[in-house]
XYZ file of C-alpha atoms in Angstrom:
461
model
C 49.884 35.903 -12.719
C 52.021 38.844 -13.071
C 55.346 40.195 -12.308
C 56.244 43.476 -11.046
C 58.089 46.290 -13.590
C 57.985 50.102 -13.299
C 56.792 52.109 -16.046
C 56.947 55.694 -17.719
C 56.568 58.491 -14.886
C 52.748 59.261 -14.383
C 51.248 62.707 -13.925
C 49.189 61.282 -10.733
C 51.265 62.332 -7.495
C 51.306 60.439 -4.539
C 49.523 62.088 -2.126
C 51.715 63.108 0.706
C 51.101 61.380 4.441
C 51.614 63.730 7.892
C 55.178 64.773 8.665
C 57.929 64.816 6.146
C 57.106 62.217 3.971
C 57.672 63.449 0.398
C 55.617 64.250 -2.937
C 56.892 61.331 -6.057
C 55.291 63.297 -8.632
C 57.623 60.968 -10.942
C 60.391 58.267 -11.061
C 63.205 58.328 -13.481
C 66.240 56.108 -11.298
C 68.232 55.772 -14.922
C 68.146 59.790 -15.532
C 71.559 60.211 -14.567
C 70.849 63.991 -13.397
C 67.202 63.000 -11.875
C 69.403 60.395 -9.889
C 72.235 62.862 -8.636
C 69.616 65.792 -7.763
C 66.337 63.679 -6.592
C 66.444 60.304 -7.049
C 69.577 59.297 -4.470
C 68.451 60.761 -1.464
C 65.160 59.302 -1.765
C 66.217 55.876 -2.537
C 68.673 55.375 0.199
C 66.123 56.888 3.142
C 63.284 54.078 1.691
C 66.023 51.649 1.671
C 66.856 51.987 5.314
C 63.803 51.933 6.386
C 63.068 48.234 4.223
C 66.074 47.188 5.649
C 64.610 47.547 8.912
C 60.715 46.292 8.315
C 61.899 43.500 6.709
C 64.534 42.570 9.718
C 61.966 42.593 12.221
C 59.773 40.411 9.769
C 62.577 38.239 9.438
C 62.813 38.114 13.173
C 59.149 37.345 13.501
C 59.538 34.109 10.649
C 62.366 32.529 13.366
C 60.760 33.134 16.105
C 60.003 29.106 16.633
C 64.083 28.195 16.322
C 64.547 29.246 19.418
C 61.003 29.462 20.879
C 61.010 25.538 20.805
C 64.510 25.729 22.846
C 62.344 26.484 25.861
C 59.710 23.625 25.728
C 61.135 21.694 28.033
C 59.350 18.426 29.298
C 56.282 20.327 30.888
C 55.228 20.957 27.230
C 54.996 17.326 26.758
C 56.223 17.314 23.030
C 59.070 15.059 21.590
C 61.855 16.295 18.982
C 59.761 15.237 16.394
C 56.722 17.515 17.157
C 59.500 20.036 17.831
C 60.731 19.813 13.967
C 57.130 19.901 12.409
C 57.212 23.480 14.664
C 60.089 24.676 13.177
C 58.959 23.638 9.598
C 55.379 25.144 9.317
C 56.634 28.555 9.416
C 58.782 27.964 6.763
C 55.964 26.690 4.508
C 54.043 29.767 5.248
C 56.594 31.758 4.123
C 57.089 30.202 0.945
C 53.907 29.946 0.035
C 53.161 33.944 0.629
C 56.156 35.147 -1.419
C 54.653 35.337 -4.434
C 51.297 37.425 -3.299
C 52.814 39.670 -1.373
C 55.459 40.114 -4.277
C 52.504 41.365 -6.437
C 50.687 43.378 -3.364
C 53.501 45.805 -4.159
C 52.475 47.120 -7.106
C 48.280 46.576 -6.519
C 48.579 48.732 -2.893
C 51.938 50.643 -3.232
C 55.201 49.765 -1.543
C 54.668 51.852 1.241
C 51.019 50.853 1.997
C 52.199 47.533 1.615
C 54.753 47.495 4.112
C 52.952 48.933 6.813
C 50.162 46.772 6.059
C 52.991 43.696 5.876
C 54.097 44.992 9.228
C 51.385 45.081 10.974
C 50.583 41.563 10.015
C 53.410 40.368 12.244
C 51.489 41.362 15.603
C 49.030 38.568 14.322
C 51.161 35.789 15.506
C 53.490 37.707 17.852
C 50.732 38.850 20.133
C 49.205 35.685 20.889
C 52.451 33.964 21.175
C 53.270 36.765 24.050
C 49.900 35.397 25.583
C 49.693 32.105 25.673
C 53.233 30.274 25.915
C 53.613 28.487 28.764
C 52.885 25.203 29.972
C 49.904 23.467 29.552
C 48.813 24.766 25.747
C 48.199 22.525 22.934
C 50.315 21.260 21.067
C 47.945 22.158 18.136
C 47.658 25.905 19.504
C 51.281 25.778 18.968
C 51.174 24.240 15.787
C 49.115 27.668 14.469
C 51.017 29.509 16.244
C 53.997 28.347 14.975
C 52.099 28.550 11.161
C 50.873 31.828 11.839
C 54.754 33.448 11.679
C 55.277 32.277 8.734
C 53.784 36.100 7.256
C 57.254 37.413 8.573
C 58.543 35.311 5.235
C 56.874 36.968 2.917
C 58.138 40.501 3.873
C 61.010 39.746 2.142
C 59.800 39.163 -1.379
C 57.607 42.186 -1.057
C 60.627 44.657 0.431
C 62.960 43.395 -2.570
C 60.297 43.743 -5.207
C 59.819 47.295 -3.789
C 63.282 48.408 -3.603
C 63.694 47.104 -6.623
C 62.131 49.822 -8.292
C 63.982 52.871 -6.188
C 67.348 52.239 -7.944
C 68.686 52.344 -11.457
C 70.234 49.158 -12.727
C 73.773 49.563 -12.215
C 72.918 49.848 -8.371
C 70.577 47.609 -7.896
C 73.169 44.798 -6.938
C 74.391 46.487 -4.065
C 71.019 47.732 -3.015
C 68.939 44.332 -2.837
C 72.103 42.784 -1.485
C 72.056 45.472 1.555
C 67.979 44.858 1.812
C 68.230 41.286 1.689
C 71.449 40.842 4.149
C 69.547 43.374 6.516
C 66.541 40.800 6.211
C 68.482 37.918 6.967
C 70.562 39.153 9.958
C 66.755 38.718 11.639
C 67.313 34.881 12.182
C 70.551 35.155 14.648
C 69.171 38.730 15.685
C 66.194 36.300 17.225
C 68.369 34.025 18.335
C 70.321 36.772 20.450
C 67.279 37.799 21.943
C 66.398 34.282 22.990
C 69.979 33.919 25.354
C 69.161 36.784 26.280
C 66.255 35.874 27.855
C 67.340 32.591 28.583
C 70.241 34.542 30.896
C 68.045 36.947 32.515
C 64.728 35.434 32.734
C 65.082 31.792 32.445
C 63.472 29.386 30.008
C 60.068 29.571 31.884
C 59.419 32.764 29.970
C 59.276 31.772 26.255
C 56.804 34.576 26.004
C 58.988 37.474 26.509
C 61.016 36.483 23.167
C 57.468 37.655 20.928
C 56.848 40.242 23.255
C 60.754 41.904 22.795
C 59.393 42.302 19.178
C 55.977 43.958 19.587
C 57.060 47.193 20.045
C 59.962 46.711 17.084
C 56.753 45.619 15.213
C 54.691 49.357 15.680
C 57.666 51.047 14.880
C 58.571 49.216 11.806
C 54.867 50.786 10.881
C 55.140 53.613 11.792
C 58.500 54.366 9.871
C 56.940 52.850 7.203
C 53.696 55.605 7.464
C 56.302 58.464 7.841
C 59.471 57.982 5.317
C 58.398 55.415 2.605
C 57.172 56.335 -0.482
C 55.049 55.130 -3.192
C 56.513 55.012 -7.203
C 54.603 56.041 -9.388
C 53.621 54.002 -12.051
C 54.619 50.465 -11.023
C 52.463 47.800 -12.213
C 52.300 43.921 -12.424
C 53.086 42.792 -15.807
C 50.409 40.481 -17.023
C 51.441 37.206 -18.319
C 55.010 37.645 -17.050
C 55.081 34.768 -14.589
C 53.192 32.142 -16.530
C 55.717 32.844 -19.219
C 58.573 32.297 -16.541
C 56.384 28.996 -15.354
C 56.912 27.643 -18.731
C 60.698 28.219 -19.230
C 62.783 25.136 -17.765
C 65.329 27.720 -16.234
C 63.168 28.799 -13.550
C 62.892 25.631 -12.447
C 66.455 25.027 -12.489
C 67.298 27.618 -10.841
C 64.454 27.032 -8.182
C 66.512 23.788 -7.602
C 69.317 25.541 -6.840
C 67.836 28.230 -4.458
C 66.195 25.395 -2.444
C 69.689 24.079 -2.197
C 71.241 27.123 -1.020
C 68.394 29.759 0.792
C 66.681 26.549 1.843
C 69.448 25.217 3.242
C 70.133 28.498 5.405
C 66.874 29.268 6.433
C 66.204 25.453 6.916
C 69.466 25.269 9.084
C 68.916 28.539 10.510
C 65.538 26.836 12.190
C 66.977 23.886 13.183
C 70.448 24.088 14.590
C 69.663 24.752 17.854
C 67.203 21.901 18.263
C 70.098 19.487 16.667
C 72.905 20.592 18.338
C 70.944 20.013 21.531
C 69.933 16.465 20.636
C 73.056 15.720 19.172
C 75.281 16.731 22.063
C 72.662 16.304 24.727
C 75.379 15.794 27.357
C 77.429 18.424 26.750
C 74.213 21.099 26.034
C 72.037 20.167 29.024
C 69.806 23.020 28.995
C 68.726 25.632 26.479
C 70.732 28.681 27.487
C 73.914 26.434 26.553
C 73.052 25.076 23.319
C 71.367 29.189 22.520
C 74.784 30.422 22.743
C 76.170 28.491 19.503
C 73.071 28.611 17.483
C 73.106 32.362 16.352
C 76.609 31.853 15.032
C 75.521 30.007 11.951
C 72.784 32.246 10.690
C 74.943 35.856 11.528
C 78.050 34.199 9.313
C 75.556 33.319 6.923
C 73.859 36.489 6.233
C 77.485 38.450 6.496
C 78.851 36.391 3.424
C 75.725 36.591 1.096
C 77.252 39.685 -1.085
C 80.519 37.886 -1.189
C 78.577 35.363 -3.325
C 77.734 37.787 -5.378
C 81.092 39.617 -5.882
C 82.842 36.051 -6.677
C 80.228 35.380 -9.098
C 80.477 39.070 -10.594
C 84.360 38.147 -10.784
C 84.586 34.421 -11.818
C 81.037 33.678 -12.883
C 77.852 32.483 -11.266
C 77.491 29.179 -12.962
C 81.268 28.290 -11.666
C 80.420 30.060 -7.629
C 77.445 27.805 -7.636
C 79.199 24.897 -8.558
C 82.080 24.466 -6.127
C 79.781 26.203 -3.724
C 77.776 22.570 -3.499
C 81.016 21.161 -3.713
C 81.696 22.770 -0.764
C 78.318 22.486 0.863
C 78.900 18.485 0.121
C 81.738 18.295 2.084
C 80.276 20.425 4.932
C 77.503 18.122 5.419
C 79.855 14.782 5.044
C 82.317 16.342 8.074
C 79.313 17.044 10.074
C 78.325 13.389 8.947
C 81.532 12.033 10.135
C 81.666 14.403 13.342
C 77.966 13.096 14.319
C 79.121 9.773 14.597
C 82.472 10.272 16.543
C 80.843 12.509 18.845
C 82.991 15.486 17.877
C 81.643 18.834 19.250
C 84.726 21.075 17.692
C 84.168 19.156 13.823
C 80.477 18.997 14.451
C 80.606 23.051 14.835
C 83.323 23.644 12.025
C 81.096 21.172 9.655
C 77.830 23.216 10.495
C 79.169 26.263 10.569
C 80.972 25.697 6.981
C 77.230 24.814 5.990
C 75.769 27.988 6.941
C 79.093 30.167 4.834
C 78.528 28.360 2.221
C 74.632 28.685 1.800
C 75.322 32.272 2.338
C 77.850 32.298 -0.516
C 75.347 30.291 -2.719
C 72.291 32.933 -1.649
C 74.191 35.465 -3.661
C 75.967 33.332 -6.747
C 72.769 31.901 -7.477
C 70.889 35.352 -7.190
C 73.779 36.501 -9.938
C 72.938 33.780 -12.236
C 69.229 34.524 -12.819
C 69.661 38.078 -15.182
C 72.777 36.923 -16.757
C 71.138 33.688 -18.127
C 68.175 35.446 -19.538
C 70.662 38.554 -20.677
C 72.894 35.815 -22.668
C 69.541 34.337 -24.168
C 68.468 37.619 -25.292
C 72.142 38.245 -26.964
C 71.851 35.159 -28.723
C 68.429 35.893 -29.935
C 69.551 39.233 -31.073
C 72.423 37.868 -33.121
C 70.540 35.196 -35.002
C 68.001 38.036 -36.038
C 65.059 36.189 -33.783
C 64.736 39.312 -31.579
C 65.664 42.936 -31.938
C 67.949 44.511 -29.579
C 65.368 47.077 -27.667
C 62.331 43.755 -27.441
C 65.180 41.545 -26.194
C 66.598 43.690 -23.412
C 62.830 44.381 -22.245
C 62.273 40.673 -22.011
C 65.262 39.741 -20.131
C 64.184 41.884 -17.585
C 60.693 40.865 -17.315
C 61.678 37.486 -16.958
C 64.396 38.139 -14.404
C 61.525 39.991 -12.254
C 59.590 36.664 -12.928
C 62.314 33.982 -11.903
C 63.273 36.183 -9.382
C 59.784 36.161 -7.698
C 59.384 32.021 -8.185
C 62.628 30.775 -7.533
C 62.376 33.183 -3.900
C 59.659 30.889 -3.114
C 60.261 28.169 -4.395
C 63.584 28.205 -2.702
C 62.226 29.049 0.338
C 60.218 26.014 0.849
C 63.681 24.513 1.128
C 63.272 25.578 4.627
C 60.200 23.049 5.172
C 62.666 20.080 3.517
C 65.456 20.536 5.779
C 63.181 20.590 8.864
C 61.109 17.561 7.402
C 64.318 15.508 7.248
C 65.602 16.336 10.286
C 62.156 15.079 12.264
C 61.536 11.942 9.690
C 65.501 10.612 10.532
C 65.169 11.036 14.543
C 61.663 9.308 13.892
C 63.417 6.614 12.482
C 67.179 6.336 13.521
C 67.111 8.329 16.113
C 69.901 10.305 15.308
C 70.120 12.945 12.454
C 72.599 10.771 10.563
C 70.151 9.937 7.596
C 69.073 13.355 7.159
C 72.662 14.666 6.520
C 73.225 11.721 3.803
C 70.012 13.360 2.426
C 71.498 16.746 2.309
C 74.874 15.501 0.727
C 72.949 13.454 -1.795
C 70.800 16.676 -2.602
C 73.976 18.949 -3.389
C 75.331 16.412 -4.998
C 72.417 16.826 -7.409
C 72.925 20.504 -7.395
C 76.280 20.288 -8.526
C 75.548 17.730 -11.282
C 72.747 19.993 -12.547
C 74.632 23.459 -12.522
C 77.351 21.721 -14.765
C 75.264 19.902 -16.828
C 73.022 22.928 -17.664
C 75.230 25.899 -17.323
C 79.399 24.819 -17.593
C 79.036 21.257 -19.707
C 80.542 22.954 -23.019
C 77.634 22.557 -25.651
C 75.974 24.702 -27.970
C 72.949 24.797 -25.687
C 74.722 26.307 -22.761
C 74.350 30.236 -21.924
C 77.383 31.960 -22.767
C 78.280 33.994 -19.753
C 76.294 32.737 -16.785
């Protein structure tokens, strides 16, 4: 396996495509005066359009939270065949973030993107065709499976724009890409009450079918303004180094914790707020209302993560983030059982901020733990100061790529839990002591590894 990395400008152009795509002849995002004169413009019009590809893939990965809001008792499936619906899309997703990460630099950013795009009609067109009732449950279940290539248009857009912008802007830039990406899970969940107040819940089929035309023009603004870089290549041996380094499993820990938990919640709150309150949220259109709440505050408060962790550290955002996250889960824990719709919302809704918050703290931690190893190394004369800086970012690329999907299967987990405690209680209440336990564990580690003082720690993280 490999991870992506740009390289020296090539001679090779790009060839140009039909209307006013541009000729990359070369890349040089660090030249300050190639930046200011060339680079800039460039970067920001590929940028907007990722933004928007990878929002309607996003879209297309949540279709099933609120697609399973309309299978009402004609469907003939329980909450428990509800939650495995909302949690195969979700392992899809994870499992395609690392191929399509590296399809980025074997077919070119722009090819890959349209191509990416594209993909998304593959589940959203049959979805359009055959929802309604009287299809099986296992045509569902494929169905359902099938979105999950909307999740891997993520790691491929932020492995692309990744290489359009020098390092002192890449913060802000894969913060805007991926906060444009997740805005797709309430943006879904809008379109769904709308539906629900226009139509009624006897169309599930126009909520894919709102997104097929999004779909063709997310390729064909991919065809017309994105470009290709020149010279970016997977880096062989980079992820099988990162496989072998215990921090990239840590830190995959602690994105399951916190993207898992969003994306996980961001699939499921609907369907639980519906069981939970079933009296006071009837029908789908009134539990729809609520739902998109979660995910939108969620995706809004991702960079603040990363500004409190730029401020105050990662290592110490992370931490009282799963404080926080703790007690989130324990109030909704406590407002299950006294039937509390006002505590229940403030508990879930304190969930999704935080998640969000971790999202972006955790995402901060990653190059400053391999930049304060490769300080280290340079002081004690194991590494000189040119190698070292090379191989922090190599293995940032590589941790980067793993813990994304890694964390993403967190998604699967949360879903999992959810179906396995109404199995079994009949109420959600085990699966939030599983979540509180879990964060609990999240906490522990992030101290242990990266604030416990010891001379093992990384300075700085």
């Amino acid at each position: 396996m490999s991870t992506l990395a740009p390289t020296a400008p090539l001679a090779e152009a790009v060839p140009p495509a039909a209307g006013r795509r541009r000729r990359i002849d070369d890349w040089r995002p660090e030249d300050p005066d190639f930046w200011r004169t060339t680079g800039a413009p460039i970067a920001r019009r590929n940028l907007w359009v990722s933004i928007f590809a990878e929002h309607v893939g996003f879209s297309v990965w949540s279709l099933w939270s609120v697609t399973v809001l309309f299978l009402g008792p004609e469907y003939g499936i329980d909450p428990a065949g509800k939650f495995l619906l909302t949690a195969v899309p979700a392992a899809l997703g994870a499992a395609l973030r690392l191929p399509y990460t590296l399809a980025v630099a074997r077919f070119g950013g722009r090819t890959w993107t349209i191509v990416s795009a594209l993909l998304l009609l593959v589940p959203a067109v049959p979805m359009t065709m055959l929802l309604e009732p009287g299809v099986s449950y296992s045509t569902l279940m494929v169905l359902a499976c099938l979105t999950g290539v909307g999740g891997g248009n993520f790691a491929s857009s932020m492995a692309n724009i990744n290489l359009f912008y020098p390092s002192r802007l890449k913060g802000r830039a894969l913060g805007l890409n991926a906060g444009g990406g997740n805005l797709g899970v309430p943006a879904v969940q809008l379109v769904g009450l709308a539906v629900l107040a226009t139509a009624g819940a006897a169309y599930p089929r126009l909520v894919p079918a709102v997104y097929l035309p999004l779909i063709v023009l997310a390729a064909l603004a991919a065809a017309r303004w994105l470009d290709d870089v020149p010279g970016a290549r997977n880096e062989p041996g980079a992820l099988r180094e990162a496989a072998r380094d215990p921090h990239t499993w840590i830190m995959s820990l602690l994105y399951v914790g916190t993207f898992g938990s969003f994306i996980g919640f961001g699939f499921a709150f609907g369907q639980v707020l519906q069981l939970q309150f079933a009296e006071r949220f009837p029908t789908p259109a009134d539990a729809v209302w609520l739902t998109f709440l979660g995910p939108l505050i969620g995706s809004l408060v991702r960079p603040v993560g990363g500004h409190l962790a730029d401020r105050l550290g990662g290592a110490r955002v992370t931490f009282w983030n799963f404080v926080a996250m703790a007690a989130g889960a324990s109030l909704v824990l406590y407002a299950a059982r006294e039937r509390s719709l006002g505590l229940y919302l403030l508990g879930f809704l304190s969930l999704f901020v935080f998640s969000g918050v971790g999202n972006g703290s955790t995402y901060k931690m990653i190059p400053a733990i391999f930049r304060a190893r490769a300080t280290a190394d340079v002081a004690a004369g194991r590494r000189e100061a040119a190698p070292a800086q090379r191989w922090a970012v190599r293995m940032t690329g590589s941790l980067i790529g793993v813990a994304g999907a890694v964390g993403a299967s967190g998604g699967v987990l949360v879903n999992v839990a959810f179906r396995q405690s109404f199995l079994t209680r009949g109420s959600a209440d085990a699966a939030y002591v599983a979540f509180i336990a879990a964060y609990a564990v999240c906490l522990a580690v992030t101290w242990l590894v990266y604030l416990r003082p010891g001379a093992s720690r990384p300075v700085g993280v």
